[in-house]
JSON list of C-alpha atoms in Angstrom, two decimals:
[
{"chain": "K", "resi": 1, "resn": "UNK", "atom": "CA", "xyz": [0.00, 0.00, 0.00]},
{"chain": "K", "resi": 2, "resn": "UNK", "atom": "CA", "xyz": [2.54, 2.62, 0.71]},
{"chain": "K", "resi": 3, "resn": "UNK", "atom": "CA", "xyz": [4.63, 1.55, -2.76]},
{"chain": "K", "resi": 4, "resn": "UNK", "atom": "CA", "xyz": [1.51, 2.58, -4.41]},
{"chain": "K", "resi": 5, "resn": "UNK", "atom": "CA", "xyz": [0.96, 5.87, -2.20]},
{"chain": "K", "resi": 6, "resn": "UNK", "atom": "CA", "xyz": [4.76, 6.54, -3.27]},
{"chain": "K", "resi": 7, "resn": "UNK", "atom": "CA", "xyz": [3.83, 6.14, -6.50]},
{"chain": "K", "resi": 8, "resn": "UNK", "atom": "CA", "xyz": [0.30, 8.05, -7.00]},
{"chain": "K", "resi": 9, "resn": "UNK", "atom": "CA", "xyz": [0.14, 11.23, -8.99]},
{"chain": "K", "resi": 10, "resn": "UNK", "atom": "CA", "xyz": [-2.94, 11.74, -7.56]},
{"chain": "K", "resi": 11, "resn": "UNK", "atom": "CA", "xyz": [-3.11, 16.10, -6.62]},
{"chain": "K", "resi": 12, "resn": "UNK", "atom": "CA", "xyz": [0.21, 16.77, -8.28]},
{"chain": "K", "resi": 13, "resn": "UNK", "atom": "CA", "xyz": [-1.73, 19.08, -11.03]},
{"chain": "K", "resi": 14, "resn": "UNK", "atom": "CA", "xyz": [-2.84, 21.20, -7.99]},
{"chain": "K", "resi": 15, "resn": "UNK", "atom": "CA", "xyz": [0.76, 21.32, -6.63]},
{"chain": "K", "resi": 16, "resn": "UNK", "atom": "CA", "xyz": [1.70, 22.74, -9.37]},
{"chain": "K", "resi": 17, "resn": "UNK", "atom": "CA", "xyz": [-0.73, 25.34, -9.65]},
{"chain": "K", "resi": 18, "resn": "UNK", "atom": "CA", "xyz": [0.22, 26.16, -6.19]},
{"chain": "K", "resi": 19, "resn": "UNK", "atom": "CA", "xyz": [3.41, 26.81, -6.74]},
{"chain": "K", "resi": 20, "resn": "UNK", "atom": "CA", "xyz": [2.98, 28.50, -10.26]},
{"chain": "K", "resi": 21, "resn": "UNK", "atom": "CA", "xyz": [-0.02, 31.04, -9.15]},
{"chain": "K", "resi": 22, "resn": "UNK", "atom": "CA", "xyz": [1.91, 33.51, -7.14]},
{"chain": "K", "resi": 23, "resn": "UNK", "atom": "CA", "xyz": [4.53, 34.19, -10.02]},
{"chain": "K", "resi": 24, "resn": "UNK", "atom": "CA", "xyz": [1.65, 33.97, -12.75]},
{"chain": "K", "resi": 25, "resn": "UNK", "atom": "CA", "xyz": [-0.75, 36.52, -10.51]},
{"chain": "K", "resi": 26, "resn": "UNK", "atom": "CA", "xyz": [2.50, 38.83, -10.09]},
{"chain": "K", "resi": 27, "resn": "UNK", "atom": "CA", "xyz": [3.22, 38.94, -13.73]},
{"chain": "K", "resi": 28, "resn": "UNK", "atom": "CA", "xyz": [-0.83, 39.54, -14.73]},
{"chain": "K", "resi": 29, "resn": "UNK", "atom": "CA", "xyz": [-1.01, 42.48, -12.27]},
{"chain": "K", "resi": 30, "resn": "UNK", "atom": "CA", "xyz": [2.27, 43.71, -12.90]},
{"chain": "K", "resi": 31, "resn": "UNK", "atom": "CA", "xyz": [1.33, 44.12, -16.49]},
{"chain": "K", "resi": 32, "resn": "UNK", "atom": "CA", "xyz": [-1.61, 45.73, -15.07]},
{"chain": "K", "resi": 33, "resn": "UNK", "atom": "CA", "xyz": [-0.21, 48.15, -12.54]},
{"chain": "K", "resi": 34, "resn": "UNK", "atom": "CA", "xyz": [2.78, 49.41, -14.87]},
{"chain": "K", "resi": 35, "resn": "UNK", "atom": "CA", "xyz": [-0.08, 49.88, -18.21]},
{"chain": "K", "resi": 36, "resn": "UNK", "atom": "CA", "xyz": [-1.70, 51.71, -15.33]},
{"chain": "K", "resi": 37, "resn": "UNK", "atom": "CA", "xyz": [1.51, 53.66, -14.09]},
{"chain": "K", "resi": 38, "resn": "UNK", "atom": "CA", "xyz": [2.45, 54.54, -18.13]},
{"chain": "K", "resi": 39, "resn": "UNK", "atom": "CA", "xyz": [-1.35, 56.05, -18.22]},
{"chain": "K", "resi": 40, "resn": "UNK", "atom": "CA", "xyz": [-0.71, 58.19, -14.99]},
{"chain": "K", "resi": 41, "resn": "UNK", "atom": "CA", "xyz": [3.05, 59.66, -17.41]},
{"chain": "K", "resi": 42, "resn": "UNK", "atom": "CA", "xyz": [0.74, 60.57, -20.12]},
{"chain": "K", "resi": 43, "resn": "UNK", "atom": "CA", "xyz": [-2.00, 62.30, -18.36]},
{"chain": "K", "resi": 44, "resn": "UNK", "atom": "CA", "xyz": [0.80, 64.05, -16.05]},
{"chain": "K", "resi": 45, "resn": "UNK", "atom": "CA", "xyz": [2.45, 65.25, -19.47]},
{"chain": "K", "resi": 46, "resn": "UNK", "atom": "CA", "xyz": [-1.00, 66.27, -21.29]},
{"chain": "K", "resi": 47, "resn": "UNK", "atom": "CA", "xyz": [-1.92, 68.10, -17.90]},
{"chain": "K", "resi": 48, "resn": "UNK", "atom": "CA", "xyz": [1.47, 70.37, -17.86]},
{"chain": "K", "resi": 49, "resn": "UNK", "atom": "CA", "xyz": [1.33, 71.15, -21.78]},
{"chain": "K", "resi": 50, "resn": "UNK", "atom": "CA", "xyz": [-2.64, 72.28, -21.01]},
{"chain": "K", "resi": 51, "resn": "UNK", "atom": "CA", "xyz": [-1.56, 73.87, -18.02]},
{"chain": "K", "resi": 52, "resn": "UNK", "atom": "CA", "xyz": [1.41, 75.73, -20.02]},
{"chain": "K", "resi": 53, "resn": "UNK", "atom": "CA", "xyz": [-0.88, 76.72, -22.56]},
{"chain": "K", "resi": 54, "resn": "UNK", "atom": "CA", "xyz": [-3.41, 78.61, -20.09]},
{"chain": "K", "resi": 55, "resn": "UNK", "atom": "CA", "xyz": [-0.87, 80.28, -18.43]},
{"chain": "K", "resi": 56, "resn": "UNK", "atom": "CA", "xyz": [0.15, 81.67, -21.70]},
{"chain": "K", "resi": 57, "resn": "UNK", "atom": "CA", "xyz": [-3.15, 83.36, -22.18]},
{"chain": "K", "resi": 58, "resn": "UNK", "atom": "CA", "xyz": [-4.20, 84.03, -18.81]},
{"chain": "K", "resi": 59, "resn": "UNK", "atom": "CA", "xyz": [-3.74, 86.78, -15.69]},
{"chain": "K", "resi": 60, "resn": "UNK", "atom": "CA", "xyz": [-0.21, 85.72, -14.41]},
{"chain": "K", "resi": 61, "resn": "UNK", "atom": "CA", "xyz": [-0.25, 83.93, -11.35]},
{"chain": "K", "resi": 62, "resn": "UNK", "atom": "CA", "xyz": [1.95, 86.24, -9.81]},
{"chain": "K", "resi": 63, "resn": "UNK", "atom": "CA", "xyz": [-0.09, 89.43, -10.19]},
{"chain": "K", "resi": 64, "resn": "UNK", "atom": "CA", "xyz": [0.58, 91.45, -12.83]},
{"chain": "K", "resi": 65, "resn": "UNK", "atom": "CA", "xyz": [1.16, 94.45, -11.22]},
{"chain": "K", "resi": 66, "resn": "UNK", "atom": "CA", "xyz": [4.20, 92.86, -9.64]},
{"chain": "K", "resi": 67, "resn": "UNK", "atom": "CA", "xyz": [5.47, 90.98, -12.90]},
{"chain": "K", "resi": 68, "resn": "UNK", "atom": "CA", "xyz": [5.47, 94.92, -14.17]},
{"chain": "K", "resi": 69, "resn": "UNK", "atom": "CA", "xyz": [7.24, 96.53, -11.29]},
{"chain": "K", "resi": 70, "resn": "UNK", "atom": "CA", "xyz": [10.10, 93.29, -11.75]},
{"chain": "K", "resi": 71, "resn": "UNK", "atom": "CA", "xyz": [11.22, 94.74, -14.97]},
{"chain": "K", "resi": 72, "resn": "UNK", "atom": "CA", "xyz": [13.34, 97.10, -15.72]},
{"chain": "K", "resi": 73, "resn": "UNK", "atom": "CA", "xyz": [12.09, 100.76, -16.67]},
{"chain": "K", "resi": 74, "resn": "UNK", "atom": "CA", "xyz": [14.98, 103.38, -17.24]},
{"chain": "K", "resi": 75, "resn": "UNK", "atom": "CA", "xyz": [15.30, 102.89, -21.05]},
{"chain": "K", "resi": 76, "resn": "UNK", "atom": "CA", "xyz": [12.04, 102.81, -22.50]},
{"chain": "K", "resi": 77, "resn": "UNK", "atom": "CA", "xyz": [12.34, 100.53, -26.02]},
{"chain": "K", "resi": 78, "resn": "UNK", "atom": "CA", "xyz": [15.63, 98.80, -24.73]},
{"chain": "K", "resi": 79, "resn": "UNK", "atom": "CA", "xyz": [15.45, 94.58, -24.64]},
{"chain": "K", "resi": 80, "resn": "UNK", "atom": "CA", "xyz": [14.55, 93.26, -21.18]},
{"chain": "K", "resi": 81, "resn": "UNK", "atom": "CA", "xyz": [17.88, 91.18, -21.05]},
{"chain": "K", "resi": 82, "resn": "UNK", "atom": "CA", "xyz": [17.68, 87.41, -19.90]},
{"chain": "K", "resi": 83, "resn": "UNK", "atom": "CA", "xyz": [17.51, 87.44, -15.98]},
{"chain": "K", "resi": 84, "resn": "UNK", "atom": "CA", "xyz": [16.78, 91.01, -15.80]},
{"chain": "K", "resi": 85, "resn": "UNK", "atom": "CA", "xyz": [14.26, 90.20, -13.25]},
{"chain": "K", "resi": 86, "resn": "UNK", "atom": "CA", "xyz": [14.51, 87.25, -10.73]},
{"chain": "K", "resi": 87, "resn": "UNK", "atom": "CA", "xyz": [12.38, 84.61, -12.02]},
{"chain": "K", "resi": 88, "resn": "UNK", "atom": "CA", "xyz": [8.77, 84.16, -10.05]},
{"chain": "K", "resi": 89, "resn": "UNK", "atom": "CA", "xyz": [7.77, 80.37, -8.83]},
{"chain": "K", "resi": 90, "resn": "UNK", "atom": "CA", "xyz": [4.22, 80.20, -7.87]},
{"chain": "K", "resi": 91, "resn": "UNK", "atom": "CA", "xyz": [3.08, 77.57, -5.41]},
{"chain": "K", "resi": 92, "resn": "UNK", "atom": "CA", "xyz": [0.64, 76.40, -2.92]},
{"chain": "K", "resi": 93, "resn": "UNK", "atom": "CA", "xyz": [2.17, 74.77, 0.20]},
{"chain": "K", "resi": 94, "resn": "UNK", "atom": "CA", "xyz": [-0.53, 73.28, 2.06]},
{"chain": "K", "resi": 95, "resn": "UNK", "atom": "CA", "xyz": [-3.60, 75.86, 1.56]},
{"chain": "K", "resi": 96, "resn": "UNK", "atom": "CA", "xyz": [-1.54, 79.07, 1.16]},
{"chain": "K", "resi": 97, "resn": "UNK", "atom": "CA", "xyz": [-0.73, 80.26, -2.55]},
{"chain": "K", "resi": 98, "resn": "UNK", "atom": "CA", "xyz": [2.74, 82.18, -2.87]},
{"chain": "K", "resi": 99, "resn": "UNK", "atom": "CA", "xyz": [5.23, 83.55, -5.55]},
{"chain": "K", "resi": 100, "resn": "UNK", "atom": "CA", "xyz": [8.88, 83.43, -4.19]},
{"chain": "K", "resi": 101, "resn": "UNK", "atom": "CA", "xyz": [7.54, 82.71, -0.74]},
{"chain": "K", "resi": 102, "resn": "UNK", "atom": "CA", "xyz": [5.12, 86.28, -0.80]},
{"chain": "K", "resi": 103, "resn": "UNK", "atom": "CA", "xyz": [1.23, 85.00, -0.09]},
{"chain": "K", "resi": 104, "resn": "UNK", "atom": "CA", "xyz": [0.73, 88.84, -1.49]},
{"chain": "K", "resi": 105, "resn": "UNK", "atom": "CA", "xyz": [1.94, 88.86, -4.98]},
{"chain": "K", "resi": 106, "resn": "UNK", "atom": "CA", "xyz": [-0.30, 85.30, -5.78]},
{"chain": "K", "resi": 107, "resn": "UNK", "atom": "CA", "xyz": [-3.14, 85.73, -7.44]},
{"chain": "K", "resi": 108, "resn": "UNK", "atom": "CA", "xyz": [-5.46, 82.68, -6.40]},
{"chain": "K", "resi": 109, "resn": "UNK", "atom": "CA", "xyz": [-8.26, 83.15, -9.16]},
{"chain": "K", "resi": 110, "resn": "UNK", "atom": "CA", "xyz": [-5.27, 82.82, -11.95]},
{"chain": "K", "resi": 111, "resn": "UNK", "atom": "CA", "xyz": [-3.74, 79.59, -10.28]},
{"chain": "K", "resi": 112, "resn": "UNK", "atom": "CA", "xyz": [-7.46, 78.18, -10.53]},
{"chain": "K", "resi": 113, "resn": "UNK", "atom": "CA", "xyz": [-8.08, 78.88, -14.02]},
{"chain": "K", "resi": 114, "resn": "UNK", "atom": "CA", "xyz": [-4.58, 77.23, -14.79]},
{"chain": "K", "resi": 115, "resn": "UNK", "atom": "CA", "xyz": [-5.42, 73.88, -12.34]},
{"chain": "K", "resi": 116, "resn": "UNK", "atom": "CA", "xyz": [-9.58, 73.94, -13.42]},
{"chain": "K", "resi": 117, "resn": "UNK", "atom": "CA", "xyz": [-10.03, 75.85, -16.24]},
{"chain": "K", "resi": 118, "resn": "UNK", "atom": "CA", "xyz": [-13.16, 77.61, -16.78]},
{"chain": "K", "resi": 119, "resn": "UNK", "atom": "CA", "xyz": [-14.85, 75.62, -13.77]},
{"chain": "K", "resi": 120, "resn": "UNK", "atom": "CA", "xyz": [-15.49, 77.43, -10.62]},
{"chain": "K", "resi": 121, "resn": "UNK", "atom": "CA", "xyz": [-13.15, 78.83, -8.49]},
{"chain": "K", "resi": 122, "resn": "UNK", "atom": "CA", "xyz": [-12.84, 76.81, -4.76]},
{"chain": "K", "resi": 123, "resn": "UNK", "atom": "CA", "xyz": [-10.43, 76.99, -2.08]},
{"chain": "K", "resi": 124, "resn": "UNK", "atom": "CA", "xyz": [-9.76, 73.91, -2.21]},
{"chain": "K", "resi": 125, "resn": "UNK", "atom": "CA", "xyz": [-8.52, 70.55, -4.58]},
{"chain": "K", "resi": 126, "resn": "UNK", "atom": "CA", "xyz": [-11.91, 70.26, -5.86]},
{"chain": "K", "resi": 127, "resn": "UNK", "atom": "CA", "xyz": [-11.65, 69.54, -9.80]},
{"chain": "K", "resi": 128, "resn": "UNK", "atom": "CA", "xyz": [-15.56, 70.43, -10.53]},
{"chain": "K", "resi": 129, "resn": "UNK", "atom": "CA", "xyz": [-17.16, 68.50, -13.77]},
{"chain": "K", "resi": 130, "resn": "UNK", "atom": "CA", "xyz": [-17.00, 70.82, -16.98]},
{"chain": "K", "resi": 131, "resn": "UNK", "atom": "CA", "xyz": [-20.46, 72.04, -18.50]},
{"chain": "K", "resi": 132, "resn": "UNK", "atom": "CA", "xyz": [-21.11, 72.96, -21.91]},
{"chain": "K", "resi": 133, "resn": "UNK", "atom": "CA", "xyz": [-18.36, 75.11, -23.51]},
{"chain": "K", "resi": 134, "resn": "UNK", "atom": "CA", "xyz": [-15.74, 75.31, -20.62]},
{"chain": "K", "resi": 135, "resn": "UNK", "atom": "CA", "xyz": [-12.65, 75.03, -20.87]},
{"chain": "K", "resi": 136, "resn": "UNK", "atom": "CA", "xyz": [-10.71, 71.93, -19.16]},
{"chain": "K", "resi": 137, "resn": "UNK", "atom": "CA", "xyz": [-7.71, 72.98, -16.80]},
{"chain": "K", "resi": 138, "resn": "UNK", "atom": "CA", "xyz": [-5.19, 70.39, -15.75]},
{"chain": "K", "resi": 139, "resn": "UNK", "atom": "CA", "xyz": [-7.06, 68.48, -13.20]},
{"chain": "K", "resi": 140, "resn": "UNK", "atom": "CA", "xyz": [-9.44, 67.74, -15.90]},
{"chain": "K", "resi": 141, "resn": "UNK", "atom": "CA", "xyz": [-6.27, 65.73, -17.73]},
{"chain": "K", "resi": 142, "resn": "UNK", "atom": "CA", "xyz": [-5.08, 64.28, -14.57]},
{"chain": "K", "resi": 143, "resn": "UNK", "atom": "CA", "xyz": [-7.58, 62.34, -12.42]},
{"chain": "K", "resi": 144, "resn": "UNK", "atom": "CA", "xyz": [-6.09, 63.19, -8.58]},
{"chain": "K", "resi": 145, "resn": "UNK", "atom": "CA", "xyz": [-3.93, 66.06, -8.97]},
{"chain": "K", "resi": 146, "resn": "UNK", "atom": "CA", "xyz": [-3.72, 68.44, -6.05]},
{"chain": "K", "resi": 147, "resn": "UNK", "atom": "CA", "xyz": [-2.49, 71.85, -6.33]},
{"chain": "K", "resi": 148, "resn": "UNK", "atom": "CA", "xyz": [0.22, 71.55, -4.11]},
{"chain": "K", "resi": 149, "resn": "UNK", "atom": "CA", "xyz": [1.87, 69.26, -7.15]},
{"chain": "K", "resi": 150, "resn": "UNK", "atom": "CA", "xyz": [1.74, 72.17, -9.75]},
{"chain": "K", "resi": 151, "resn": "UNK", "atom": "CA", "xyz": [4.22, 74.32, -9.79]},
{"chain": "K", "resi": 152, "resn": "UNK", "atom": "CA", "xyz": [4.49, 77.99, -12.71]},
{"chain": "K", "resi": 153, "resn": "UNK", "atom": "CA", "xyz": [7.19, 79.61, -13.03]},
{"chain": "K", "resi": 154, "resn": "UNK", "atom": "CA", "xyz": [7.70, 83.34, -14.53]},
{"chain": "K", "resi": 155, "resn": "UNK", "atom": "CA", "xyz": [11.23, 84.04, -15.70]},
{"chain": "K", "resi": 156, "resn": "UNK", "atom": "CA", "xyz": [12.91, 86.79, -17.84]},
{"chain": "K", "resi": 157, "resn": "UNK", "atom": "CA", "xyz": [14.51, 85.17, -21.02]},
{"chain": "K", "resi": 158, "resn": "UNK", "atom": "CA", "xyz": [15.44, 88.18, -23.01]},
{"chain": "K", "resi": 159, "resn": "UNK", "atom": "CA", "xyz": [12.01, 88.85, -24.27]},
{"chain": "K", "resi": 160, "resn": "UNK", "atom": "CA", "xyz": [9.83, 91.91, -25.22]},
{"chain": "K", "resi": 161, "resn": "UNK", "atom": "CA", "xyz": [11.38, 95.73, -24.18]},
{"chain": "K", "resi": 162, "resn": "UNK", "atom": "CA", "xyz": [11.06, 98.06, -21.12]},
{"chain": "K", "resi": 163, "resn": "UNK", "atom": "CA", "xyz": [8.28, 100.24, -20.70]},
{"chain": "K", "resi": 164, "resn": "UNK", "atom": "CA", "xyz": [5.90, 97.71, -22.73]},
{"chain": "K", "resi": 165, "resn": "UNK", "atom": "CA", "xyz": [1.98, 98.65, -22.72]},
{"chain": "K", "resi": 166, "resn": "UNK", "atom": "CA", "xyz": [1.64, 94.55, -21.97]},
{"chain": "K", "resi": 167, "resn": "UNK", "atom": "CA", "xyz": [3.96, 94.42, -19.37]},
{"chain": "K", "resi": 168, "resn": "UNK", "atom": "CA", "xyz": [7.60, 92.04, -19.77]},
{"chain": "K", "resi": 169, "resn": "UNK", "atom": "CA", "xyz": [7.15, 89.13, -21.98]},
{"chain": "K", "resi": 170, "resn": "UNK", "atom": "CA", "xyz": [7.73, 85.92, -19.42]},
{"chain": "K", "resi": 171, "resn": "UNK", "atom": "CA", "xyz": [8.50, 82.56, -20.19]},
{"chain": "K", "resi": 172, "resn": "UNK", "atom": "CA", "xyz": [6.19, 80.68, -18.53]},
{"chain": "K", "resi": 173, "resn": "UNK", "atom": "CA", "xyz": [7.17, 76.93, -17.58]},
{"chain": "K", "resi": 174, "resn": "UNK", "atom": "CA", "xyz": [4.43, 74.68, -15.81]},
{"chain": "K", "resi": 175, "resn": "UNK", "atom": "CA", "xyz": [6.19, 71.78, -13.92]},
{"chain": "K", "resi": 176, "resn": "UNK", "atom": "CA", "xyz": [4.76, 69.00, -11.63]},
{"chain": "K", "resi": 177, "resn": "UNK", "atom": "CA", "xyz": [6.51, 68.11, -7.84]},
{"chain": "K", "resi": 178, "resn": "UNK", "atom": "CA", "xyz": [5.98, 65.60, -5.00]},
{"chain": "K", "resi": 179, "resn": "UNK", "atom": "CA", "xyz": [3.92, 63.39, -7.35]},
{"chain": "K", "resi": 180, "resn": "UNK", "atom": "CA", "xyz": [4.20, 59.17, -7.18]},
{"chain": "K", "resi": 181, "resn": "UNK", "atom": "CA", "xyz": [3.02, 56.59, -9.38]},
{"chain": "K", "resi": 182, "resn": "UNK", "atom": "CA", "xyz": [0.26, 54.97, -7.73]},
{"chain": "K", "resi": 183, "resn": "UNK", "atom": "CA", "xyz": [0.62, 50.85, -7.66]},
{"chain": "K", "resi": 184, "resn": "UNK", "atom": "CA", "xyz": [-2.28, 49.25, -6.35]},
{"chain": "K", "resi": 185, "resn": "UNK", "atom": "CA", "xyz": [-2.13, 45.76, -6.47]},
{"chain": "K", "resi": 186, "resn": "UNK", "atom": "CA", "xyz": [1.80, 45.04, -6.60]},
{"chain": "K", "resi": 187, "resn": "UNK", "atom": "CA", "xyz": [1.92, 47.60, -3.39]},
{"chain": "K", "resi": 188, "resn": "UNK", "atom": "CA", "xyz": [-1.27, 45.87, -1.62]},
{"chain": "K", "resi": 189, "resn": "UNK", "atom": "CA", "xyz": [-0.55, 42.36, -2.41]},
{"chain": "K", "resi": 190, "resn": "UNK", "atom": "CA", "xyz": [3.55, 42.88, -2.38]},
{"chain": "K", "resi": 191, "resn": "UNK", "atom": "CA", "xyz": [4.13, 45.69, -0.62]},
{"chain": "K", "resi": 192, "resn": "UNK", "atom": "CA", "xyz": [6.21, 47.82, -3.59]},
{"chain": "K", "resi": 193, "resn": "UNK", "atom": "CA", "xyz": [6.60, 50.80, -2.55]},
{"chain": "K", "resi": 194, "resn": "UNK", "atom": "CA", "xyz": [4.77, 53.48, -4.92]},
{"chain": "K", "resi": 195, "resn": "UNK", "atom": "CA", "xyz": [7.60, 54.99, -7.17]},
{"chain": "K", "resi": 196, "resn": "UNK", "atom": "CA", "xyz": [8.18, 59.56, -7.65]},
{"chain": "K", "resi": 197, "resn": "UNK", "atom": "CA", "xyz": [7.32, 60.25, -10.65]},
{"chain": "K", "resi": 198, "resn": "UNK", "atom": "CA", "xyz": [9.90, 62.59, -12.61]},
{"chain": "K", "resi": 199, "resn": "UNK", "atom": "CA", "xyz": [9.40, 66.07, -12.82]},
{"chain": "K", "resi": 200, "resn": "UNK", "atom": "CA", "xyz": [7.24, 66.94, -15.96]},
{"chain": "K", "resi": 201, "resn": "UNK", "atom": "CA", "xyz": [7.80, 70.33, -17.37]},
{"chain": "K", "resi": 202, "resn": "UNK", "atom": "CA", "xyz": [6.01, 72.26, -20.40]},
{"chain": "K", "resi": 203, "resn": "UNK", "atom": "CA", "xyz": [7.67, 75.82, -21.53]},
{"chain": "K", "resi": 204, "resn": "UNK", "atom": "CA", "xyz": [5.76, 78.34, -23.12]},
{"chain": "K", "resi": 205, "resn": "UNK", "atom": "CA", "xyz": [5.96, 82.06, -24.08]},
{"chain": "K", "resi": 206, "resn": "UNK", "atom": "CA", "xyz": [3.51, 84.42, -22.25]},
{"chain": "K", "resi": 207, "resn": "UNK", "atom": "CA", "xyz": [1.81, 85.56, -25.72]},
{"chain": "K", "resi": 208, "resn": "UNK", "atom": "CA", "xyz": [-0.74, 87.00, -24.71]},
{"chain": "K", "resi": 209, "resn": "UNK", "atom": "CA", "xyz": [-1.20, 88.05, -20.50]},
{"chain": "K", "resi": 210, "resn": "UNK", "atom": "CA", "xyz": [-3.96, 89.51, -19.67]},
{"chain": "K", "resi": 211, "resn": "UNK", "atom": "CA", "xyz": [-3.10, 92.55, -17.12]},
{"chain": "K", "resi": 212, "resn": "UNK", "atom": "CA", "xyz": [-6.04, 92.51, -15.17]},
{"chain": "K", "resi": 213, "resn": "UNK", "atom": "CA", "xyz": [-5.44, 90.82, -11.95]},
{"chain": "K", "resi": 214, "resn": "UNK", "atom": "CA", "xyz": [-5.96, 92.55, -8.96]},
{"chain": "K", "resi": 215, "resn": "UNK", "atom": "CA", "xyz": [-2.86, 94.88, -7.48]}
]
């Protein structure tokens, strides 16, 4: 009897299986999780070139009054040379809004139309549903972004000349910060740690700035 218990093959199919499942359940959500991960790069990257693009056509972040005041004055038709200002990087932190650290100089309603478009303005990460003909901002693009991740910067690259009606000509780069791939099943089931994602960045001329933010 225990020759032919040696010799049964009786539940070796489910051995198998046993052993094979965890790899074959890895590699199946793997695939998923990373198709998943290379969705999240492409809506980050659509999100910063839509974000770049409303910046470019919209009140500056960093009031306009104080983008004016940056650039130089005492030769009216002269270039505004490269650096002639020191570049502006607007940010929330938290709840508070602020270019170069100054809460004053941010313009809150600007940053909104950048991160929701034509949507209403909150105080908050809300990214409200579009209606009709609005305008998607960069939440739209990128389910789960949070303000604190977006990040515009103003800087003086030898564009436009002092004393313009328009104010300086910036260049305008949207970037993304602090931001991580999210893995859900490899990081549930295997605890893999979620991964930052690299710093996406979209340059743009300001072509067309409106100048009617608040002072």
């Amino acid at each position: 009897m225990m020759e032919r218990f040696a010799k049964s093959e009786h539940g070796a199919a489910m051995v198998e299986m046993t052993i094979v499942a965890p790899l074959l359940f890895a590699l199946t959500l793997g695939f998923v999780d990373f198709g998943y991960a290379f969705f999240q790069w492409n809506a980050a990257a659509k999100a910063v070139q839509v974000g770049a693009r409303l910046a470019s056509i919209s009140d500056p972040v960093v009031k306009a009054t104080v983008l004016a005041a940056a650039a130089p004055t005492s030769i009216p038709g002269a270039p505004v040379a490269a650096d002639a200002y020191p570049a502006f990087v607007c940010k929330y932190t938290g709840s508070t809004g602020a270019c170069n650290g100054n809460s004053s100089s941010f313009d809150a309603n600007a940053f909104s139309r950048i991160f929701r478009g034509d949507t209403a303005v909150t105080n908050d990460n809300a990214c409200p549903a579009l209606t009709g003909t609005q305008r998607p901002g960069m939440c739209h693009f990128f389910p789960g972004l949070q303000r604190d991740n977006v990040v515009i910067t103003y800087a003086a690259t030898g564009l436009g000349f002092q004393t313009r009606l328009g104010g300086p000509i910036p260049t305008i780069a949207v970037s993304l910060q602090n931001r991580s791939f999210q893995f859900f099943f490899l990081g549930g089931l295997m605890g893999f740690a979620n991964i930052n994602m690299p710093s996406m960045l979209s340059t743009v001329t300001g072509e067309d700035l409106k100048t009617s933010a608040p002072s």
